[in-house]
Coordinates of C-alpha atoms and ligand atoms in Angstrom, one line a residue:
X1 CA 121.5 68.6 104.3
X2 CA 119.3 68.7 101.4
X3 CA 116.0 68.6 103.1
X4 CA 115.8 71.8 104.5
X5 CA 116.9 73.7 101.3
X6 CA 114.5 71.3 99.4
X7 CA 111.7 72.6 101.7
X8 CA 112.7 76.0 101.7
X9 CA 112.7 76.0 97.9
X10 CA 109.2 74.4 97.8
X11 CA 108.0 76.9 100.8
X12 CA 109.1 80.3 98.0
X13 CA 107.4 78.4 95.3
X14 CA 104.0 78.0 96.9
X15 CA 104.3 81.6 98.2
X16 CA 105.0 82.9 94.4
X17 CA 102.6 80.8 92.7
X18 CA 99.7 80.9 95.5
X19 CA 98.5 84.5 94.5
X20 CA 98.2 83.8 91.0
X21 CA 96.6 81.3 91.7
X22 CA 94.3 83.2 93.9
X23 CA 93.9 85.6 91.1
X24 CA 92.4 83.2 88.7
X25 CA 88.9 83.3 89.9
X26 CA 88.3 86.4 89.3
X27 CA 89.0 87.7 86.4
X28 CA 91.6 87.5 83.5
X29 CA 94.2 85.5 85.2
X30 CA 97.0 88.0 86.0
X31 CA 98.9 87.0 82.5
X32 CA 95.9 88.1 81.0
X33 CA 95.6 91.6 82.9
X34 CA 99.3 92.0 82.8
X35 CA 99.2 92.2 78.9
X36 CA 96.8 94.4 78.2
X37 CA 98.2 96.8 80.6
X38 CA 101.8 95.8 78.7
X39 CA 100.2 96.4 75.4
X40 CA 98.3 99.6 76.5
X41 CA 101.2 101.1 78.0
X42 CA 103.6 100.6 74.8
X43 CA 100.5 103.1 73.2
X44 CA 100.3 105.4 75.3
X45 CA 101.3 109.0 74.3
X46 CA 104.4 111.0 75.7
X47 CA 102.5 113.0 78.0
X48 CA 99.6 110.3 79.2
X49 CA 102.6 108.1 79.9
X50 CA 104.5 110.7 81.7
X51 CA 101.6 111.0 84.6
X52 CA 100.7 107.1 84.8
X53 CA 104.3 107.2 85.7
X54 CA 104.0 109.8 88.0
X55 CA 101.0 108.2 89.6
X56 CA 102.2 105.0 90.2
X57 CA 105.7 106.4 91.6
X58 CA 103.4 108.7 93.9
X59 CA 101.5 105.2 94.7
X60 CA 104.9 103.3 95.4
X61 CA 103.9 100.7 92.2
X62 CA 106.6 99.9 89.9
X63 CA 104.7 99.7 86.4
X64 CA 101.3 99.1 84.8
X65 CA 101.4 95.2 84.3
X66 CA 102.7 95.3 88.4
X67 CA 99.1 96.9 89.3
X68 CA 96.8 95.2 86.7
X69 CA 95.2 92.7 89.0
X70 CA 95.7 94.4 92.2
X71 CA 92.0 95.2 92.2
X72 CA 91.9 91.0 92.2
X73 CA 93.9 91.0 95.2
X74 CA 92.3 93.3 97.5
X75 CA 90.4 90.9 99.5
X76 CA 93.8 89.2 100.6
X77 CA 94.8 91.4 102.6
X78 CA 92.7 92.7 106.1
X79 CA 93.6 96.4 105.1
X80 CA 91.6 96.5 101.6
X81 CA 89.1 93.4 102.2
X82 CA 86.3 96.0 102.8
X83 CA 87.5 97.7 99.0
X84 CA 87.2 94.2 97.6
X85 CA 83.8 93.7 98.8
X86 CA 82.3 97.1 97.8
X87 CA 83.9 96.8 94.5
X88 CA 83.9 93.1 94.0
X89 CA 80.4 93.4 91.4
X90 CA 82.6 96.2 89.6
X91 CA 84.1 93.1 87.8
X92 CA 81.6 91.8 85.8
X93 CA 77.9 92.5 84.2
X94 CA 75.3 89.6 84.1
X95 CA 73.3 90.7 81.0
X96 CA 69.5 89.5 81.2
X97 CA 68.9 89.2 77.4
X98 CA 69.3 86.7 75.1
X99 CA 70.5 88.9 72.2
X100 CA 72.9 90.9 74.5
X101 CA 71.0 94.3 74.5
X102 CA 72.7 96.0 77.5
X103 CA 70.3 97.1 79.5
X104 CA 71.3 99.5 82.6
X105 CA 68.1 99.4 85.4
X106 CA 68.3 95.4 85.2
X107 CA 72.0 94.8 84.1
X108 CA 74.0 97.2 86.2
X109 CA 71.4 98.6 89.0
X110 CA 73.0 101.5 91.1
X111 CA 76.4 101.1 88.5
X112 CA 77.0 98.1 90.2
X113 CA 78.8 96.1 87.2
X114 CA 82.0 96.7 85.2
X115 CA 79.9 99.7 83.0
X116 CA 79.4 101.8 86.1
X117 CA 82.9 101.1 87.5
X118 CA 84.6 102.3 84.5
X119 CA 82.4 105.3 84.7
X120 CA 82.9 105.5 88.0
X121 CA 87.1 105.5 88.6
X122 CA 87.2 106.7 84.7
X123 CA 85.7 110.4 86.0
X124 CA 87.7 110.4 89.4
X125 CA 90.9 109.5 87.4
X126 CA 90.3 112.4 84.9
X127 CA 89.7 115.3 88.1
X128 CA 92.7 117.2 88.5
X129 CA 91.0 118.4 92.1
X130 CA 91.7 114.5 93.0
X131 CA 94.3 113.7 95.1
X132 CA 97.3 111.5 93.5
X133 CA 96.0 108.8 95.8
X134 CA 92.4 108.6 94.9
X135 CA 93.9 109.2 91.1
X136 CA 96.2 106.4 91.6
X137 CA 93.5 103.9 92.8
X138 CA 91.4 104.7 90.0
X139 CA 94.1 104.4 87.5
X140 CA 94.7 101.1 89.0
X141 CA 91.4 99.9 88.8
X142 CA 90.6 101.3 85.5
X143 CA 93.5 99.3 83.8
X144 CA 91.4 95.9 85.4
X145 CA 88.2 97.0 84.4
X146 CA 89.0 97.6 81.0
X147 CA 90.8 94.1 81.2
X148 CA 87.5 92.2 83.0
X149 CA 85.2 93.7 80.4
X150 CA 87.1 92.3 77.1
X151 CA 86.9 88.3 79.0
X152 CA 83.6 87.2 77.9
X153 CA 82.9 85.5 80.6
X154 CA 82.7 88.2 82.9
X155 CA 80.1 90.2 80.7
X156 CA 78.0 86.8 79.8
X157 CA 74.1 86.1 79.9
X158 CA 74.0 83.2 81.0
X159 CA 73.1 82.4 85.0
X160 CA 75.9 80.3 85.8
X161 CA 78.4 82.5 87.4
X162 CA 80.2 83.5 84.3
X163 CA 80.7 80.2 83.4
X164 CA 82.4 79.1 86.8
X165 CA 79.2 77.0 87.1
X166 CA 79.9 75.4 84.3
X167 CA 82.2 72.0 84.6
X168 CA 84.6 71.1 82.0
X169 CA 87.4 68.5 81.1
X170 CA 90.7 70.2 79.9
X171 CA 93.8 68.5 79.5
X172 CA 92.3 65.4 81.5
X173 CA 91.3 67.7 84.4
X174 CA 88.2 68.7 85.9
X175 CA 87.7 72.7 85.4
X176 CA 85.0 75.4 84.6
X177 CA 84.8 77.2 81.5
X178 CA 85.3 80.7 83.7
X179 CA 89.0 79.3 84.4
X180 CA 89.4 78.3 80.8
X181 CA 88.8 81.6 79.3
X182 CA 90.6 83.3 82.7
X183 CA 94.0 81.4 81.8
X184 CA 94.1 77.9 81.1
X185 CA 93.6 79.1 76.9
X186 CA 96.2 81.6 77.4
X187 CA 98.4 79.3 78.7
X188 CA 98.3 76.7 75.9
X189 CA 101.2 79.1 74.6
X190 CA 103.7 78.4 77.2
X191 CA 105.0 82.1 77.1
X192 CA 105.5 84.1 79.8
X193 CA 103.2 87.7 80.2
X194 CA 106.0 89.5 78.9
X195 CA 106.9 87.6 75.6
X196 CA 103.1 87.3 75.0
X197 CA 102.8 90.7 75.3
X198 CA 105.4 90.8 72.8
X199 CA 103.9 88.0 70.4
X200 CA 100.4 90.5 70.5
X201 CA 102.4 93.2 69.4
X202 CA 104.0 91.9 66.6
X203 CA 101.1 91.5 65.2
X204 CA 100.5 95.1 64.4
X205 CA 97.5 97.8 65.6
X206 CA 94.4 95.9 66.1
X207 CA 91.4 97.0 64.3
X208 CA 88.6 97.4 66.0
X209 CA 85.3 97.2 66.1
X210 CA 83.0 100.4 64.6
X211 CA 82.0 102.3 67.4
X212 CA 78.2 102.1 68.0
X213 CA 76.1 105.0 69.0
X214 CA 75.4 106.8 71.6
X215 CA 79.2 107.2 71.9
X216 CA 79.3 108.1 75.2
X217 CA 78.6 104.9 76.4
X218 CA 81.5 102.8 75.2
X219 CA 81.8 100.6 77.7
X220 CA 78.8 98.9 77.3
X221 CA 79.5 98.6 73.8
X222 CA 82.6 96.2 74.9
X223 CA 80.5 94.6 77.7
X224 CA 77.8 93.7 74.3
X225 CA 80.9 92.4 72.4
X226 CA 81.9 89.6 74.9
X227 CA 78.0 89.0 75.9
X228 CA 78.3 88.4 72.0
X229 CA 81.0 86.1 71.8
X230 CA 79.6 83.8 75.1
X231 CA 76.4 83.5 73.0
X232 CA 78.2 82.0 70.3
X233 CA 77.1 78.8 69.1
X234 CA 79.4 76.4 70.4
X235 CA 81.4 78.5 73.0
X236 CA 79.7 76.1 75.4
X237 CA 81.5 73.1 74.4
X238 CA 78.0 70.5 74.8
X239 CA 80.6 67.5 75.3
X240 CA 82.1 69.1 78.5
X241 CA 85.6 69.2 76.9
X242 CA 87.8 71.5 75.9
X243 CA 89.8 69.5 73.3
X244 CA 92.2 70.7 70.7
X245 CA 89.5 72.1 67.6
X246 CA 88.6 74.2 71.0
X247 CA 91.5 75.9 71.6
X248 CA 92.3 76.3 67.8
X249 CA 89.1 78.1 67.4
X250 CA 88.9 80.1 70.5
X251 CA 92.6 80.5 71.3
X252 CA 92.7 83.7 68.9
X253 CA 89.6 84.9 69.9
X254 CA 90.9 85.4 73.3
X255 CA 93.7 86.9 72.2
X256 CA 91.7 89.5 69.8
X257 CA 90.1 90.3 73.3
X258 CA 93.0 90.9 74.7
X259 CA 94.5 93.4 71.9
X260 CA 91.2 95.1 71.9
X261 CA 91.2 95.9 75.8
X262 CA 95.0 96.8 75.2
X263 CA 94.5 99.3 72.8
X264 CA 91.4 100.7 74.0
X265 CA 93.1 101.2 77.6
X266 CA 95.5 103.3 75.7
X267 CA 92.9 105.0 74.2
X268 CA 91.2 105.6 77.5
X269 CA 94.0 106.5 79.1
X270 CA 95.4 109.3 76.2
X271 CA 92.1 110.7 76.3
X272 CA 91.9 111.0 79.9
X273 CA 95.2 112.0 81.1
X274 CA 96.2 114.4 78.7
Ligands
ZN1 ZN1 88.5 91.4 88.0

C-alpha cells in the first residue's frame, strides 16, 4: 500500500526540484535571481510597482521572484527553445583583458552579451508604443539580466566557460566553480529565497559603488565590477577546493552582489517605468 504513494511522492519531488536544477547552469541559480528580484521589488516606487504589476497580470505571471529565471528556462520548452538560443549569449560577457577594461567590438560584438541585452530589452521595456507583451518579456528579461551581470562568473576574463571549466571539490563533491558561485555559496545558509531575501534586507540600503563615467553606459560598469572580483587573487581556489576560509571570505561577497543587482533593478526599473 505504501509503494505507490512512496513513488508518487518521489515522482512530485523530482518534478519540483528537476527545473532548479536545470536552472543552475546558467546563471544565478533561481534562489539567487529570485532575491534580487525580491529585494528590487520591495524598492520600487508606488507607481513603477503599480505597472510591473500590471505587466505581469497582462503576462499571466504571478510576481517578480516567479519570472526571475524564466529567461533560464526557455529552452525547456519546444515553444520558446528558438528565444533561448537567440538570447542565450545575452547572459554573460567574456571580457578579453586582463585588467577588466570592457571593451565593446571584441567583448560584446553585435550587443551579443549581457551589456547589449540590457540595452536591448531596457529601451523596448521603456516604449509606451510597445505592446504589454513585448513590454512584459522585456521586463522579464531585464530582471535576469541585471541578476546574470552582478555573478561574476558570468562577466569573467578568463576562457574557461565562466568558470564551468573549472573543477572543484566542495563539500566532498566534484563541482565547477561556475556552480559554486551560481548556488552552492548561497546555499551554505540553509534559507529559503524568501527568508534570504529577508536576511539581505535587514541589513539596510546597500551602498554602492561611485558611478564611473560615461554614465550612460552603466551596465558595463557592473559587468567591470564582477570581471573585477573573478580577477581577484585567490578567487581561483589553486588547491581545487572550496573549503570553509572559502566560503567565509566569499560568502559575503556574493551576497554584496546580490544587494547591488537588487537595488540597482529597482533603480532601473523607477527610472524606466515611471
Ligand atoms: Zn542567465
Amino acid at each position: 500500500m505504501k509503494t505507490p504513494h512512496k513513488r508518487r511522492t518521489i515522482a512530485i519531488l523530482l518534478a519540483l526540484t528537476l527545473p532548479v536544477v536545470a536552472g543552475t547552469a546558467a546563471a544565478w541559480g533561481d534562489i539567487g535571481h529570485r532575491i534580487v528580484a525580491e529585494l528590487a521589488w520591495r524598492q520600487l516606487d508606488p507607481s513603477a510597482r503599480a505597472e510591473v504589476e500590471r505587466l505581469l497580470k497582462a503576462d499571466g505571471d504571478d510576481s517578480l521572484p516567479d519570472v526571475a529565471s524564466w529567461p533560464d528556462r526557455l529552452r525547456d520548452n519546444p515553444e520558446t527553445r528558438d528565444l533561448g538560443k537567440a538570447t542565450g549569449p545575452l547572459h554573460y560577457a567574456d571580457f578579453h583583458d586582463p585588467k577588466c577594461h570592457y571593451n565593446p567590438p571584441v567583448d560584446c560584438a553585435d550587443g551579443k552579451c549581457v551589456v547589449g541585452g540590457l540595452e536591448k530589452y531596457v529601451a523596448i521595456l521603456g516604449d509606451r508604443h510597445k505592446s504589454d507583451a513585448e513590454r512584459a518579456e522585456a521586463l522579464k528579461f531585464v530582471v535576469h539580466f541585471v541578476g546574470d551581470v552582478h555573478q561574476p562568473l558570468h562577466a569573467g576574463n578568463r576562457d574557461d566557460k565562466g568558470g564551468n571549466e573549472y573543477q572543484v571539490q566542495f563539500d566532498g563533491k566534484g563541482t565547477n566553480l561556475h556552480s559554486v558561485w551560481d548556488s552552492k555559496l548561497l546555499y551554505t545558509r540553509d534559507l529559503k529565497w524568501d527568508a534570504y531575501a529577508d536576511r539581505l534586507a535587514a541589513q539596510g540600503p546597500v551602498t554602492l559603488p561611485r558611478a564611473i563615467p560615461p554614465l550612460d553606459n552603466a551596465y558595463a560598469q557592473w559587468a567591470e565590477e564582477s570581471c573585477q572580483v573573478v580577477a581577484t587573487p585567490g578567487f581561483y581556489p589553486d588547491s581545487h577546493k572550496i573549503d570553509d576560509a572559502y566560503v567565509a571570505k566569499n560568502l559575503p561577497v556574493a551576497e554584496l552582489r546580490l544587494r547591488e543587482a537588487g537595488k540597482r533593478l529597482a533603480d532601473l526599473l523607477n527610472k524606466t517605468l515611471d
